[in-house]
Structure formats: structure tokens, C-alpha cells
XYZ file of N, CA, C and O in Angstrom:
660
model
N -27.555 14.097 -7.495
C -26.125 13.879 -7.507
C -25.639 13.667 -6.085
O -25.834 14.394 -5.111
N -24.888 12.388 -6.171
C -24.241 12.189 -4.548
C -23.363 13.365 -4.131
O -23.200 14.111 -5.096
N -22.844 13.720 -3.217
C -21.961 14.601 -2.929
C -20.894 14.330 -1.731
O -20.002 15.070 -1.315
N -21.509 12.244 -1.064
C -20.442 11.958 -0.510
C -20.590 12.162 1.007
O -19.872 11.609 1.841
N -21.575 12.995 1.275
C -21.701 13.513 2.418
C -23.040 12.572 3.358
O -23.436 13.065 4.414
N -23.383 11.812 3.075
C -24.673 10.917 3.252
C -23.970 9.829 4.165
O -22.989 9.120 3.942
N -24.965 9.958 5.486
C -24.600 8.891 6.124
C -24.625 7.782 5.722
O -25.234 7.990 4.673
N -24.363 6.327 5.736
C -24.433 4.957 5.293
C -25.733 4.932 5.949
O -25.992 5.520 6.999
N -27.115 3.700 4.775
C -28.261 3.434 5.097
C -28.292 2.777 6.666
O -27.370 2.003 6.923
N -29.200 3.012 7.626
C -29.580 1.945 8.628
C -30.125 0.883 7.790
O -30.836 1.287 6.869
N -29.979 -0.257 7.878
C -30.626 -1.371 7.700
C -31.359 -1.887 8.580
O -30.652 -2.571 9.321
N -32.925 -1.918 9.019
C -33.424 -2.651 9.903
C -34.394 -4.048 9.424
O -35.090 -3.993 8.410
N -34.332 -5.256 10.276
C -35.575 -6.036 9.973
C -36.643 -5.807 10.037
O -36.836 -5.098 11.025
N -37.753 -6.064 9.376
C -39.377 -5.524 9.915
C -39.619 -6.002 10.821
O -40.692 -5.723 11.358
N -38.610 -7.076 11.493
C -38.544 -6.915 13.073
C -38.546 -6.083 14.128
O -39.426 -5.900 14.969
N -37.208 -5.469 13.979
C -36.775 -4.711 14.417
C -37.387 -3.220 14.138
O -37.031 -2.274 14.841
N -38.159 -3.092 13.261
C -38.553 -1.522 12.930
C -40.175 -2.124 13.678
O -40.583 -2.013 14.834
N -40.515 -2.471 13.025
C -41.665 -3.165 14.224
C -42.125 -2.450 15.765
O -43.127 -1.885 16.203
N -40.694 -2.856 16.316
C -40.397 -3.137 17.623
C -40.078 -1.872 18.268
O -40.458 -1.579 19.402
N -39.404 -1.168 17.554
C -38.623 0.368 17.662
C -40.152 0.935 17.411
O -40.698 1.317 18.447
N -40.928 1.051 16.209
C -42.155 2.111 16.118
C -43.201 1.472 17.363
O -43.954 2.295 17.882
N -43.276 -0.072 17.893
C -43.967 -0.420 18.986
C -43.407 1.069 20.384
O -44.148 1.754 21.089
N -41.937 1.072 20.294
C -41.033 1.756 21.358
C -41.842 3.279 21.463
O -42.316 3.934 22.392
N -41.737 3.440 20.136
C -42.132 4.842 20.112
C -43.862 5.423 19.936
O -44.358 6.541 19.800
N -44.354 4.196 20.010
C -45.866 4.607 20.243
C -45.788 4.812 21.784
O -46.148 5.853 22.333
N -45.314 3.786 22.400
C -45.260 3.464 24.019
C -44.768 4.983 24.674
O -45.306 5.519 25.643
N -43.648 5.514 23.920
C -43.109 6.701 24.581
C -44.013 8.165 24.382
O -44.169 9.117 25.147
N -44.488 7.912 23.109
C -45.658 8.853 22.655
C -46.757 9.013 23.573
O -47.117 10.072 24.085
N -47.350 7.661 23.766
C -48.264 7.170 24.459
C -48.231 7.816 26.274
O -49.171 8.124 27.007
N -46.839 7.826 26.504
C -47.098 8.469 27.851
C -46.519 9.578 28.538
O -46.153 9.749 29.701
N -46.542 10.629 27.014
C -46.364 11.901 27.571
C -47.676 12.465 28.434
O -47.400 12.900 29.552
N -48.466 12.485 28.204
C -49.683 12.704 29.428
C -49.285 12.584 30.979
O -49.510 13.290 31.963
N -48.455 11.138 30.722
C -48.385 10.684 32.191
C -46.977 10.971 33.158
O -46.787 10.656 34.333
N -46.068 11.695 32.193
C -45.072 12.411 32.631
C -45.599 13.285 32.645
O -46.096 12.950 33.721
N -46.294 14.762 32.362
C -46.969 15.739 32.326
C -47.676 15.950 33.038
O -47.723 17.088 33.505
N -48.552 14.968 33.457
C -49.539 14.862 34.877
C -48.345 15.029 35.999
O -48.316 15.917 36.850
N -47.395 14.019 35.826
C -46.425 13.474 37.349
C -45.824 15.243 37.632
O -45.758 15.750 38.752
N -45.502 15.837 36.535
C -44.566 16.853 36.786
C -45.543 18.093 37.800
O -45.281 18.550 38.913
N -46.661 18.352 36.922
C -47.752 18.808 37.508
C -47.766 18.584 38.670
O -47.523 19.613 39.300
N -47.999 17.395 39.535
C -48.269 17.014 40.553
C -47.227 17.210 41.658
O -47.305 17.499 42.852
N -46.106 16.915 40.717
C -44.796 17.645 41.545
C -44.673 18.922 42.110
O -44.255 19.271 43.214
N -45.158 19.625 41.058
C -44.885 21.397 40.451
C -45.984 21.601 42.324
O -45.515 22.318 43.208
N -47.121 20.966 42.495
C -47.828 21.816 43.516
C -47.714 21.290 44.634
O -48.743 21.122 45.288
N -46.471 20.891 45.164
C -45.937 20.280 46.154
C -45.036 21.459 46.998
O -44.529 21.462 48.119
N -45.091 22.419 45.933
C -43.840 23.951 46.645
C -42.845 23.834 46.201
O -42.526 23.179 45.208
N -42.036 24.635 47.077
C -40.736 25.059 46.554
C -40.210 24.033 45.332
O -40.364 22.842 45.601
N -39.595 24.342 43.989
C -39.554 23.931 43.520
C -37.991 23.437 43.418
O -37.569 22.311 43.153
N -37.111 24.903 43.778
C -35.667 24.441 44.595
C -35.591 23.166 44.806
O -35.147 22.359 43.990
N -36.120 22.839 46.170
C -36.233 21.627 46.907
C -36.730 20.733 46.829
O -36.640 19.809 47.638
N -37.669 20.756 45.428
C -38.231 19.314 45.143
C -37.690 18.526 44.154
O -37.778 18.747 42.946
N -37.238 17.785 44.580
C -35.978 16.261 44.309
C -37.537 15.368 43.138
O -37.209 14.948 42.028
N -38.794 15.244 43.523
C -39.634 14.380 42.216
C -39.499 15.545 41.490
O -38.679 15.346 40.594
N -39.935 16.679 41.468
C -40.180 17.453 40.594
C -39.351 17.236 39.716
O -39.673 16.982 38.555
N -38.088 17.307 40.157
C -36.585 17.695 39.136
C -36.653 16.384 38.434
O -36.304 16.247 37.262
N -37.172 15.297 39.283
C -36.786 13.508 38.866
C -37.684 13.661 37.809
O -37.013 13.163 36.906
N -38.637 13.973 37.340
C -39.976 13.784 36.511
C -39.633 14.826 35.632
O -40.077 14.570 34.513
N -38.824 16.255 35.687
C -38.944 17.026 34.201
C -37.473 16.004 33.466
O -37.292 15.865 32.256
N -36.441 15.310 34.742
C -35.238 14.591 33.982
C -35.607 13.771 32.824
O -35.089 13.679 31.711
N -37.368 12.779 33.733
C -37.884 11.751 33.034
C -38.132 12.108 31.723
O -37.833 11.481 30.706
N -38.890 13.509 31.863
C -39.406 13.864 30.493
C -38.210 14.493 29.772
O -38.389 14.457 28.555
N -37.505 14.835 29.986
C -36.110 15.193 29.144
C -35.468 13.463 28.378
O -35.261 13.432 27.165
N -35.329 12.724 28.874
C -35.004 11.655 28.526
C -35.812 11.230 27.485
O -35.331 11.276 26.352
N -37.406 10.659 27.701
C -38.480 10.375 26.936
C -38.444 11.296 25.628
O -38.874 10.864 24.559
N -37.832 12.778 25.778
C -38.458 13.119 24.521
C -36.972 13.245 23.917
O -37.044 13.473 22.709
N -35.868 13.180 24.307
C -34.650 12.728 23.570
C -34.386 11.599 23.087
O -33.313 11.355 22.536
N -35.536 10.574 23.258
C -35.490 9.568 23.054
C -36.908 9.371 21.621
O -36.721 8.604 20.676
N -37.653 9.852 21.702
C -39.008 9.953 21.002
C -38.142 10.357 19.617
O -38.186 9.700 18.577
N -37.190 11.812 19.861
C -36.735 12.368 18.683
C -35.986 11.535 18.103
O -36.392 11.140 17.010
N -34.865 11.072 18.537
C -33.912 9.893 18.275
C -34.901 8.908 17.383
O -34.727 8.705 16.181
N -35.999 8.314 18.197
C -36.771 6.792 17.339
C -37.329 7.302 15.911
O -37.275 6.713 14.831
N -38.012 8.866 16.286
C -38.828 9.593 14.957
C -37.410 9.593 13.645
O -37.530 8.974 12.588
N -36.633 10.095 13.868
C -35.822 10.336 12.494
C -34.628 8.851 12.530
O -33.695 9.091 11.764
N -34.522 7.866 13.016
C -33.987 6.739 12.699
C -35.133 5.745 12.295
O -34.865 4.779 11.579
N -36.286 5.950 12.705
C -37.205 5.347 11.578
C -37.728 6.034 10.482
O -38.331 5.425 9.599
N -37.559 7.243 10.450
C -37.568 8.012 9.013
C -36.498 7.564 8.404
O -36.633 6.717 7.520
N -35.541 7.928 8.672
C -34.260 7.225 7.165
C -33.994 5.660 7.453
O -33.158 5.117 6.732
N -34.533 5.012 8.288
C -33.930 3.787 7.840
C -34.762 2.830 6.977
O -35.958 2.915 6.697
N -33.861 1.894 6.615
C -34.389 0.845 4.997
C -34.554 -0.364 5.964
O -33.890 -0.822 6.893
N -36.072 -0.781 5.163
C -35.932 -2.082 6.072
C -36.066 -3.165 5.093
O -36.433 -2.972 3.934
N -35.814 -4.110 5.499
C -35.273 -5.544 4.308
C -33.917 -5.549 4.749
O -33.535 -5.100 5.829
N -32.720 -6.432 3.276
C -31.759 -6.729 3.540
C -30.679 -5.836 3.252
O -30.952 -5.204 2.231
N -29.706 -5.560 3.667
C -28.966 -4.406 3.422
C -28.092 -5.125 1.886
O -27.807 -6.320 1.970
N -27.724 -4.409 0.617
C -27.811 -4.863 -0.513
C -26.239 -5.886 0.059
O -25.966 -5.834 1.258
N -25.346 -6.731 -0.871
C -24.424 -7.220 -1.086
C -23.701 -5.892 -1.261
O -24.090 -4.886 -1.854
N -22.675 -6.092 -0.678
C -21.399 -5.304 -0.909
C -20.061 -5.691 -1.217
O -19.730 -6.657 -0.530
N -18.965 -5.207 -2.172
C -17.537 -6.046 -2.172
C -16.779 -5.747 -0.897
O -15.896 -6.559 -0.622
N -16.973 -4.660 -0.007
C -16.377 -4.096 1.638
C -17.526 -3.852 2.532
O -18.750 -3.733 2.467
N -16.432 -3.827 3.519
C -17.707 -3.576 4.768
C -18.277 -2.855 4.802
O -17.825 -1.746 4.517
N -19.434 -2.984 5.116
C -20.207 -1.389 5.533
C -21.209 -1.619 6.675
O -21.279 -2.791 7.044
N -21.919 -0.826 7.243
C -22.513 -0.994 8.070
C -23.985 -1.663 8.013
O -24.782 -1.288 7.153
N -24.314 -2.641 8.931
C -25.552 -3.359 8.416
C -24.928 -5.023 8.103
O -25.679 -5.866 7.612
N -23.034 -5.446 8.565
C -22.712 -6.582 8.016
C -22.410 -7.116 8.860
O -22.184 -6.542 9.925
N -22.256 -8.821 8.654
C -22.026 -9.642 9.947
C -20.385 -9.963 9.704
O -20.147 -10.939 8.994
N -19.308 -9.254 10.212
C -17.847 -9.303 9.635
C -17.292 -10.173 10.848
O -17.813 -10.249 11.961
N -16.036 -10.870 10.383
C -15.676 -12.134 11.386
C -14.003 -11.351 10.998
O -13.551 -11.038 9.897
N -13.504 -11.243 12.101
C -12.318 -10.779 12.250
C -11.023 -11.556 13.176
O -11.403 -12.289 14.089
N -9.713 -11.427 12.984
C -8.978 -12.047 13.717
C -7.993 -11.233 14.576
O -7.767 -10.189 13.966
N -7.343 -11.270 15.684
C -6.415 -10.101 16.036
C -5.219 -10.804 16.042
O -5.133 -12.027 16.159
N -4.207 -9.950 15.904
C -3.162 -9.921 16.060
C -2.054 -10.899 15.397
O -0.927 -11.147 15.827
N -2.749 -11.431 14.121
C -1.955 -12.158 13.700
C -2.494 -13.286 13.615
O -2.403 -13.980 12.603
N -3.469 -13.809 15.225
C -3.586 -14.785 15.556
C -4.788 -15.317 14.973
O -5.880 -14.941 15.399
N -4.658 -16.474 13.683
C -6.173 -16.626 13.166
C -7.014 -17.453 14.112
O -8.202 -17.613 13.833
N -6.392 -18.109 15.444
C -7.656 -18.925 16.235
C -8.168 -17.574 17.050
O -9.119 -17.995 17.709
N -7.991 -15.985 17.370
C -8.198 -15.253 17.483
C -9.161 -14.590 16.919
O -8.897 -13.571 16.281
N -10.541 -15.078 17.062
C -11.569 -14.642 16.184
C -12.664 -14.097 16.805
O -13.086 -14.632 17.830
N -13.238 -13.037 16.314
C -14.836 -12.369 16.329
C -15.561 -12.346 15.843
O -15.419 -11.666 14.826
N -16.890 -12.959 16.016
C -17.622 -12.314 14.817
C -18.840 -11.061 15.414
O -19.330 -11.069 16.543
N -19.043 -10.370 14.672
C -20.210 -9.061 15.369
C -21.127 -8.546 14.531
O -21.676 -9.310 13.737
N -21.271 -7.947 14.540
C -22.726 -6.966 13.939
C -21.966 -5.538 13.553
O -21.353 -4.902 14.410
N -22.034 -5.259 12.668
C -21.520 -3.311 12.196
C -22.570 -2.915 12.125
O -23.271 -3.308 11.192
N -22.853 -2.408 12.646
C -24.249 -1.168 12.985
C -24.739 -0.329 14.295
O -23.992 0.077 15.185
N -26.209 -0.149 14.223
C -26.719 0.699 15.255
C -27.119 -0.432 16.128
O -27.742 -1.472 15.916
N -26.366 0.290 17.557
C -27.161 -0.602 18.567
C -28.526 -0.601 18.655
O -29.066 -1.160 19.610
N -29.098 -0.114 17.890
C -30.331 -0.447 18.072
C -31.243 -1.740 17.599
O -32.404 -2.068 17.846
N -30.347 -2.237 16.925
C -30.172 -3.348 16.346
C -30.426 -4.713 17.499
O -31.153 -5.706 17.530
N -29.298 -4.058 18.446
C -28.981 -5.275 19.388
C -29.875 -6.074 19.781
O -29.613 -7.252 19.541
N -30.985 -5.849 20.376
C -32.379 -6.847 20.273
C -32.391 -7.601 19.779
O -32.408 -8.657 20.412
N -32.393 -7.642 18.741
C -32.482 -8.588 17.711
C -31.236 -9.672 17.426
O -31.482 -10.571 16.622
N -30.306 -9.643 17.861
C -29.684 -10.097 17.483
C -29.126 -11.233 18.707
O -29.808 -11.335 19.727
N -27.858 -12.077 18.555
C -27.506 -12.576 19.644
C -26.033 -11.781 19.671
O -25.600 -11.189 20.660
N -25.378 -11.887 18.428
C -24.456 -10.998 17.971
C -24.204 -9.756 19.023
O -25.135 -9.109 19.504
N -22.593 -9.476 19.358
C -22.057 -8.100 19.253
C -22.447 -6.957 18.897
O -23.201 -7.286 17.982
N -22.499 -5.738 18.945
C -23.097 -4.896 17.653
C -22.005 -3.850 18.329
O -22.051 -3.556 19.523
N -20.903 -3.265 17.304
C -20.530 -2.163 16.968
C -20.515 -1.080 16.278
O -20.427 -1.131 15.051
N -20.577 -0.215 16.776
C -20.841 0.949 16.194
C -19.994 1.342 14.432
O -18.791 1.522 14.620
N -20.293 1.456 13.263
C -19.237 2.284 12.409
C -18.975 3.222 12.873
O -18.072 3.682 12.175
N -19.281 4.206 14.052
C -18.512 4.725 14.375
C -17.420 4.761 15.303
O -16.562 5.642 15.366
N -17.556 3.307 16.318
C -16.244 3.084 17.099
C -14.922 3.098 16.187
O -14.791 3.167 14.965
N -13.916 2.997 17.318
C -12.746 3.102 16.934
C -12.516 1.480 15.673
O -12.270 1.503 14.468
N -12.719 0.305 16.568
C -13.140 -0.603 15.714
C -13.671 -0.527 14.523
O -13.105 -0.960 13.520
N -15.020 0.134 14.521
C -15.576 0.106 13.295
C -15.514 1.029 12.111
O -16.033 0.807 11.017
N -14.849 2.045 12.440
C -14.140 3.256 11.682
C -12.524 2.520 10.555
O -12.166 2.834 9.420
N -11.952 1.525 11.522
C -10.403 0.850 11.331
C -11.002 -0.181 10.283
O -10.242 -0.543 9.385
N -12.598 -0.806 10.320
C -12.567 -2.084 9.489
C -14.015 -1.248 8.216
O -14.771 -1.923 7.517
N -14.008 -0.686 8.239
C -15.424 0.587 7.060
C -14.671 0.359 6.204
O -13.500 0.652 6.449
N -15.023 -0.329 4.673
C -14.766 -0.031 3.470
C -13.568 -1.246 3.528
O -13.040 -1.299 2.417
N -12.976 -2.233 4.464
C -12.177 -2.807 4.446
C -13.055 -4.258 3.422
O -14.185 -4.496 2.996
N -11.682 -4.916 3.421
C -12.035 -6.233 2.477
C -11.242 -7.228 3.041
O -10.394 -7.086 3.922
N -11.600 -8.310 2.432
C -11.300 -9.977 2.918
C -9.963 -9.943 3.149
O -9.454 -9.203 2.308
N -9.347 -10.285 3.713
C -7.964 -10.357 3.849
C -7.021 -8.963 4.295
O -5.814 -9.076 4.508
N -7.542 -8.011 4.374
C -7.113 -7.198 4.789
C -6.827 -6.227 5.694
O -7.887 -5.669 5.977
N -5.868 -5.725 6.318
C -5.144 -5.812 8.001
C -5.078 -4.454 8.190
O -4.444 -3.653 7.503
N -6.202 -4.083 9.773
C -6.132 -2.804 10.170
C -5.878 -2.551 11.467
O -5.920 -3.402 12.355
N -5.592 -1.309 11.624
C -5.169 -1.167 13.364
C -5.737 0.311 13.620
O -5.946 1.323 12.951
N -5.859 -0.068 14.817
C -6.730 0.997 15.496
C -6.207 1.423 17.137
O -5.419 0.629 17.649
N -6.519 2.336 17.755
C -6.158 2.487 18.631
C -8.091 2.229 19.708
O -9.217 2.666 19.471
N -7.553 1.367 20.782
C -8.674 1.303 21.579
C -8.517 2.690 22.825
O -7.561 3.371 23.197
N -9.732 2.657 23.126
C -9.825 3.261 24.209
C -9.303 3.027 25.573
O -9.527 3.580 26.650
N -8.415 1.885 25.155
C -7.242 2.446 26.416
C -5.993 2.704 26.022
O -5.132 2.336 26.821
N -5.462 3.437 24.631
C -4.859 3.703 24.183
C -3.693 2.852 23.499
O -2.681 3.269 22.937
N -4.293 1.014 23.790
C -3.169 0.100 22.865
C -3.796 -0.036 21.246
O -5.006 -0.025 21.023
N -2.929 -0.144 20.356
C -2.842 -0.315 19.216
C -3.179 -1.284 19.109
O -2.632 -1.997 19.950
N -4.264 -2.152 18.104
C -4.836 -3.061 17.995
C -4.661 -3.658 16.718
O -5.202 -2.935 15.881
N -4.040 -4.860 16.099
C -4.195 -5.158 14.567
C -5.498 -6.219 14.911
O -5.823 -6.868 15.905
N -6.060 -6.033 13.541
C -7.218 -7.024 13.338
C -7.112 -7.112 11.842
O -6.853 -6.258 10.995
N -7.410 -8.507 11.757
C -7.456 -8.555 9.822
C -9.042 -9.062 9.522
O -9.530 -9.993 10.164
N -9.829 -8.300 8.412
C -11.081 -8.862 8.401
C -10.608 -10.262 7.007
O -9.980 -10.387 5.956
N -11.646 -11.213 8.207
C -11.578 -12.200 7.481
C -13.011 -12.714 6.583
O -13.057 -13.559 5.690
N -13.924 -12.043 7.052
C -15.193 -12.414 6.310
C -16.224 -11.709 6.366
O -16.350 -11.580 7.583
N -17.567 -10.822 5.618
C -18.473 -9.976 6.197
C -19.673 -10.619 4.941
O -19.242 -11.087 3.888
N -20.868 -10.570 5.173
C -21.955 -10.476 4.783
C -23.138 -9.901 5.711
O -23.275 -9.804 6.931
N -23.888 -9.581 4.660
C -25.228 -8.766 5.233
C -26.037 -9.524 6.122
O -26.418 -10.673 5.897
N -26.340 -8.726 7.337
C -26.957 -9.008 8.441
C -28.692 -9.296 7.987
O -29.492 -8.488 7.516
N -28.898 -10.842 8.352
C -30.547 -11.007 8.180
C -31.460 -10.726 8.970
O -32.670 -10.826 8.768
N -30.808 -10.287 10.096
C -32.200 -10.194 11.068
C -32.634 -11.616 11.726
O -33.626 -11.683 12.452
């Protein structure tokens, strides 16, 4: 039973998941060699004062916030085409207009930047302010949002289908 609480699917190409599990062998692949570097740091002395040391446990702080991140976004994500939908959702290629103005047009990507590679496309987040204002929206229909520099934004979506990769 749904309960509503479920993030929206990632949609990736077997491109793109490809490319991301290529990412994450590579990062897998060279914990040794951050581990050695830190080591090598570590018997240099004071550890206070050592500027690689600190640079190399940062490295490995990064690498493995990053390892975790690739491990569970290629666990839940679907790869193929993200299904047809009657509203937006994330995973769509939506063409939007602002302000009234229909020669005022965008078109982008709704999804995970992780996406962006692949694409030539934009890619916004469903969770930006943008992509929160146009979620669940439909053809013809006019939303506003506040940007991050605090102006009010109308945009009307004018068109979305599923992203091919």
C-alpha cells in the first residue's frame, strides 16, 4: 500500500547508469590510494600543522560522501524510459514560458543533476524553487514561484514529455 511518502522514481539511461556505476567503481577503486596518501601524511609529524594530511582525510571525506551518494541512487533508480504521464514529474523534458511572454521560452530537464552528462539540456532540480512551482503541473497552466533573489516569477508550462536519454 502506497502511503504517499515515496520519493518520485530517478529515471536514468543505461547510459547514464553505465557511466555513474563506471564513477563508482573508479571511486571504489581508489580508496587504497587515499589511504596510502593519508598514511604518508600521518608520518610527516605534527599533525596540527600538517596542511596534506588534513588535504587527504578532506579528499577521503569527499570520495566516500560521494561513493554513498552513487551506492543508493543506483540502488533506487529505474533505468529505461520514465513511463508517460498526464503532469509533470520528474525525469521530463517541460518547455515553459515566463511572464506572460510566449516568445519567452525554456526548455530543460526535471531531474537529478546527475543526469546532466548526458544531456545538452538544463537540468533542474524537483526540488528547486522552479521545480517544486511546475511538479504535478499541466499544459497550459500558470505558476509562480519565488527565486532566490526573492522576485516572484510567473511561468506557464507549455509542454513536457519524458526524457530519452
Amino acid at each position: 500500500m502506497s502511503t504517499g511518502n515515496e520519493a518520485p522514481a530517478t529515471w536514468l539511461s543505461q547510459d547514464a547508469y553505465d557511466r555513474l556505476q563506471a564513477e563508482l567503481d573508479e571511486h571504489i577503486a581508489n580508496r587504497p590510494v587515499i589511504a596510502a596518501e593519508i598514511n604518508a601524511r600521518r608520518e610527516e609529524g605534527d599533525l596540527k600543522e600538517n596542511g596534506g594530511y588534513h588535504a587527504a582525510r578532506e579528499e577521503q571525506g569527499k570520495a566516500e560522501g560521494r561513493i554513498r551518494y552513487l551506492q543508493e541512487l543506483l540502488r533506487t533508480a529505474k533505468v529505461g524510459t520514465a513511463p508517460t504521464a498526464d503532469a509533470v514529474s520528474p525525469g521530463m523534458v517541460v518547455t515553459i514560458y515566463f511572464d506572460d511572454d510566449t516568445d519567452d521560452t525554456e526548455t530543460f530537464l526535471l531531474g537529478s543533476r546527475e543526469i546532466a552528462a548526458t544531456t545538452d539540456l538544463t537540468v533542474y532540480s524537483p526540488e528547486s524553487a522552479l521545480g517544486k512551482a511546475i511538479l504535478g503541473g499541466r499544459a497550459g497552466q500558470t505558476c509562480t514561484y519565488t527565486a532566490p533573489s526573492g522576485a516572484d516569477i510567473k511561468v506557464t508550462v507549455v509542454s513536457f514529455e519524458p526524457f530519452s536519454g
